[in-house]
Tab-separated table of C-alpha atoms and ligand atoms in Angstrom:
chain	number	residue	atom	x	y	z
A	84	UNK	CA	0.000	0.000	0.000
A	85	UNK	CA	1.482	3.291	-0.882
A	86	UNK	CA	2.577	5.845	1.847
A	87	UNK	CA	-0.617	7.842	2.961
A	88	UNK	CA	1.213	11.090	4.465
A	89	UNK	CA	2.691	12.702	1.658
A	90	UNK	CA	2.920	16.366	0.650
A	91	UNK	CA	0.258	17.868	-2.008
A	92	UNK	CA	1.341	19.717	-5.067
A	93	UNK	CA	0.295	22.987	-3.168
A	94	UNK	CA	3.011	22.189	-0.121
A	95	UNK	CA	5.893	21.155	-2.819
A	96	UNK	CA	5.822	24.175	-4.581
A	97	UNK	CA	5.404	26.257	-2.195
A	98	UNK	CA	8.083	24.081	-0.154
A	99	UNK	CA	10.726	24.905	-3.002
A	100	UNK	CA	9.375	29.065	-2.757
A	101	UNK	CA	10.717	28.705	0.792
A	102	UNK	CA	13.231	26.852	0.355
A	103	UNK	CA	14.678	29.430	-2.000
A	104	UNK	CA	14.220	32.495	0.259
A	105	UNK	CA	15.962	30.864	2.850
A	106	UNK	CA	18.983	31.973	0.329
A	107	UNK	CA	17.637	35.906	0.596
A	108	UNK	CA	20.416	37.985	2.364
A	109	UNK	CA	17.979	40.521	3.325
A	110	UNK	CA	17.607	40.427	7.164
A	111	UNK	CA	14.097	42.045	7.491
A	112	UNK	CA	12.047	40.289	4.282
A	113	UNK	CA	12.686	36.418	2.510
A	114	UNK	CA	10.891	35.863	-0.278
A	115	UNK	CA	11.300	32.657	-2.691
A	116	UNK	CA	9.020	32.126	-6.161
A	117	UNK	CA	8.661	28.778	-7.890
A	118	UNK	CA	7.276	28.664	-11.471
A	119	UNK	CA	5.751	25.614	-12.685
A	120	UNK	CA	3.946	24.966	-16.503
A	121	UNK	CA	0.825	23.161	-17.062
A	122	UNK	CA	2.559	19.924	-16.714
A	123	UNK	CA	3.624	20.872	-13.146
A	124	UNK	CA	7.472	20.791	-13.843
A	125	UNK	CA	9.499	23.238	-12.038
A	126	UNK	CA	10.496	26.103	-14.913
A	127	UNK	CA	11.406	29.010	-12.760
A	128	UNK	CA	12.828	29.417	-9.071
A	129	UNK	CA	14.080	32.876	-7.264
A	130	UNK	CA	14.437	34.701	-4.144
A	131	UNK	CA	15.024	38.685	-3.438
A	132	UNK	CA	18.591	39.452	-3.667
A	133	UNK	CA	20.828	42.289	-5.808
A	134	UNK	CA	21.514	41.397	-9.337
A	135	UNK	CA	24.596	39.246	-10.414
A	136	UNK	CA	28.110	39.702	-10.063
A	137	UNK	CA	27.000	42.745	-6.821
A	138	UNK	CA	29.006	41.982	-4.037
A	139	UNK	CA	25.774	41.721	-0.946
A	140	UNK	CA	28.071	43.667	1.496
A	141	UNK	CA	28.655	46.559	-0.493
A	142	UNK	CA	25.459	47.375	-0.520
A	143	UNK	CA	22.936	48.458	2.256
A	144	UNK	CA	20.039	46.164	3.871
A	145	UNK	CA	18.148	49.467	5.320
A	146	UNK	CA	14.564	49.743	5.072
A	147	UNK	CA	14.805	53.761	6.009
A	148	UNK	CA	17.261	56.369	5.204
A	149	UNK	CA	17.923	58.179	1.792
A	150	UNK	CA	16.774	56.046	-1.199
A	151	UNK	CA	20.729	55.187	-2.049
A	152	UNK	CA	21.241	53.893	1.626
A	153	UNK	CA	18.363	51.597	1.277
A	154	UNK	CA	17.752	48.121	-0.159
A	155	UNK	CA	15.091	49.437	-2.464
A	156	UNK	CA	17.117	50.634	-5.646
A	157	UNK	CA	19.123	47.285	-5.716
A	158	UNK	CA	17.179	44.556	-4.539
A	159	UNK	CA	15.193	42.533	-7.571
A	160	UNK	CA	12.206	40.509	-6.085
A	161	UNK	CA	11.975	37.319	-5.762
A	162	UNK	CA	9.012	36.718	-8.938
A	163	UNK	CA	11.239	38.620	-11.101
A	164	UNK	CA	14.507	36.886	-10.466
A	165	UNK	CA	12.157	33.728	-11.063
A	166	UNK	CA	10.999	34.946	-14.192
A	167	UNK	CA	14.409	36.018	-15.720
A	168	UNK	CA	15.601	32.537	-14.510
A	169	UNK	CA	13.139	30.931	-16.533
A	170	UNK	CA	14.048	27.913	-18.539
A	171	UNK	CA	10.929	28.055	-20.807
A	172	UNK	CA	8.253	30.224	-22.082
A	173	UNK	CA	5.510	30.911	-18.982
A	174	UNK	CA	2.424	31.473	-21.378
A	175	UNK	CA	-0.174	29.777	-18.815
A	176	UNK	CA	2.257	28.971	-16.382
A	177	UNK	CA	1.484	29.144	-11.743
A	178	UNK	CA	3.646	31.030	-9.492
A	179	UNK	CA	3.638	29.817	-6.093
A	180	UNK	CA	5.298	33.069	-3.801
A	181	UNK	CA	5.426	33.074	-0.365
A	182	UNK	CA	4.566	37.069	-0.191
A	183	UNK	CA	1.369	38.443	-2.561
A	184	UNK	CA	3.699	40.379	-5.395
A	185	UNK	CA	4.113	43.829	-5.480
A	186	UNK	CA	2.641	46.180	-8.649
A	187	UNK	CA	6.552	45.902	-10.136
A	188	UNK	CA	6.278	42.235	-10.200
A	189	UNK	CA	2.794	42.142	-10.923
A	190	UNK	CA	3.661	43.769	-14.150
A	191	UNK	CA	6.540	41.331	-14.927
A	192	UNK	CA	3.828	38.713	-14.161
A	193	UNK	CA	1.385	39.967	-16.481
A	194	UNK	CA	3.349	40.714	-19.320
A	195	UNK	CA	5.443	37.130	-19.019
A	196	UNK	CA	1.564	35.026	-19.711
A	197	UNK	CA	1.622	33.674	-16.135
A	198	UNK	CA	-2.482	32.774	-15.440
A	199	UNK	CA	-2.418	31.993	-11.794
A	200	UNK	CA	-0.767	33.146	-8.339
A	201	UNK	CA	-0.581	30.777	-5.617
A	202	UNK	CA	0.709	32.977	-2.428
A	203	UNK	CA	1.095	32.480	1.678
A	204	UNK	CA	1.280	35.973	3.336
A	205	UNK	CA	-0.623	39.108	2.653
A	206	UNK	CA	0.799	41.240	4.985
A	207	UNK	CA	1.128	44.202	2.747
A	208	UNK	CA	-3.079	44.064	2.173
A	209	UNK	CA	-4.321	47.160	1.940
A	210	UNK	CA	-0.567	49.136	1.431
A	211	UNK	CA	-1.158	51.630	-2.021
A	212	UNK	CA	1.007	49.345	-4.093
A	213	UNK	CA	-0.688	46.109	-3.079
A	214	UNK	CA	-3.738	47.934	-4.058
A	215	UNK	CA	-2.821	48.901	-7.281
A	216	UNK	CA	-1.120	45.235	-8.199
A	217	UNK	CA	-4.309	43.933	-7.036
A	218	UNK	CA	-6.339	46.097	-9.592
A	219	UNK	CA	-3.857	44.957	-12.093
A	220	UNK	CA	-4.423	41.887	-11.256
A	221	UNK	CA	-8.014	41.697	-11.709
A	222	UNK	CA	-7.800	43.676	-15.011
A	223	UNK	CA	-5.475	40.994	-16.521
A	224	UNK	CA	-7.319	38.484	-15.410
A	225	UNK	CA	-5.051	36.760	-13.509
A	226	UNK	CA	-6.608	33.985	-10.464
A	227	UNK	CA	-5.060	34.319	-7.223
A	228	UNK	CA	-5.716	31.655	-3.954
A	229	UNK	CA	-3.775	32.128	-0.923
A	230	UNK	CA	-2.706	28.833	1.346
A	231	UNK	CA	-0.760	28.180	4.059
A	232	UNK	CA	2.066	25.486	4.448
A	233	UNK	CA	3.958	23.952	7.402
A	234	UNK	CA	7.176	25.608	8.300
A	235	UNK	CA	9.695	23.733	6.621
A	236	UNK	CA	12.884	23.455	9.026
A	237	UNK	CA	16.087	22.869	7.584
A	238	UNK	CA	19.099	23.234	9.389
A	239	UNK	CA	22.763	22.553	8.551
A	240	UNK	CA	24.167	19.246	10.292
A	241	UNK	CA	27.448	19.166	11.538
A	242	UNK	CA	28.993	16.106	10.705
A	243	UNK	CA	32.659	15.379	12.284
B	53	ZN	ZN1	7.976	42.693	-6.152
């Protein structure tokens, strides 16, 4: 008889989102995206962190300050780093995040043919940007459904 407990699609996809923004060097937000196509293959996987080749301590982690001491010029989201690493077109493809997008990567979302969100926190609900990716959202006709997952603990284990 086959094993009983094992995870849904929902919790492996969203698994591998957190899994990848355990990489994130950001100290106050980790965020991980996970593309799949219609076939449910893995096509796409990021988490928030400066472009390539930018060495992560020359650059600040500060949330407040002036805009060139803050994280917000450099960092590139999590859904966009998954949609640049794309290894195939993502006309109809799901993106399982574990933070609703922002309007920048809503955008990015739209425009690259992905049909459906699949997210775990909301936190920035009702914040002027989440409102306006939301009406983007909705315009494109994009479906959104929010679930929740089991933390995932990982930890490295020394081995002598
Ligand atoms: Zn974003």
């Amino acid at each position: 008889m086959k094993r009983q407990n094992y995870i849904n699609w929902d919790s492996y996809f969203m698994g591998v989102a957190k899994l990848s923004s355990l990489r994130s060097k950001d100290p106050s937000t980790q965020v991980g995206a996970c593309i799949i196509n219609q076939d449910k293959r893995i096509i796409g996987i990021g988490y928030n962190g400066l472009p390539m080749g930018m060495n992560d301590d020359d650059f600040p982690w500060e949330k407040e300050g002036d805009f060139v001491n803050t994280k917000y010029p450099y960092v590139v989201h999590a859904e966009a780093n998954a949609i640049l690493n794309s290894t195939q077109d993502l006309k109809g493809a799901t993106i399982y995040v574990t933070l609703f997008p922002c309007n920048e990567c809503m955008k990015l979302i739209i425009q690259s043919g992905i049909k459906e969100i699949i997210y775990e926190s909301n936190k920035d609900h009702g914040k002027d940007f989440n409102q306006a990716s939301l009406k983007m959202m909705q315009s494109a006709g994009i479906k959104a459904r929010q679930i929740k997952v089991d933390k995932i603990i990982l930890e490295p284990v020394n081995e002598d």
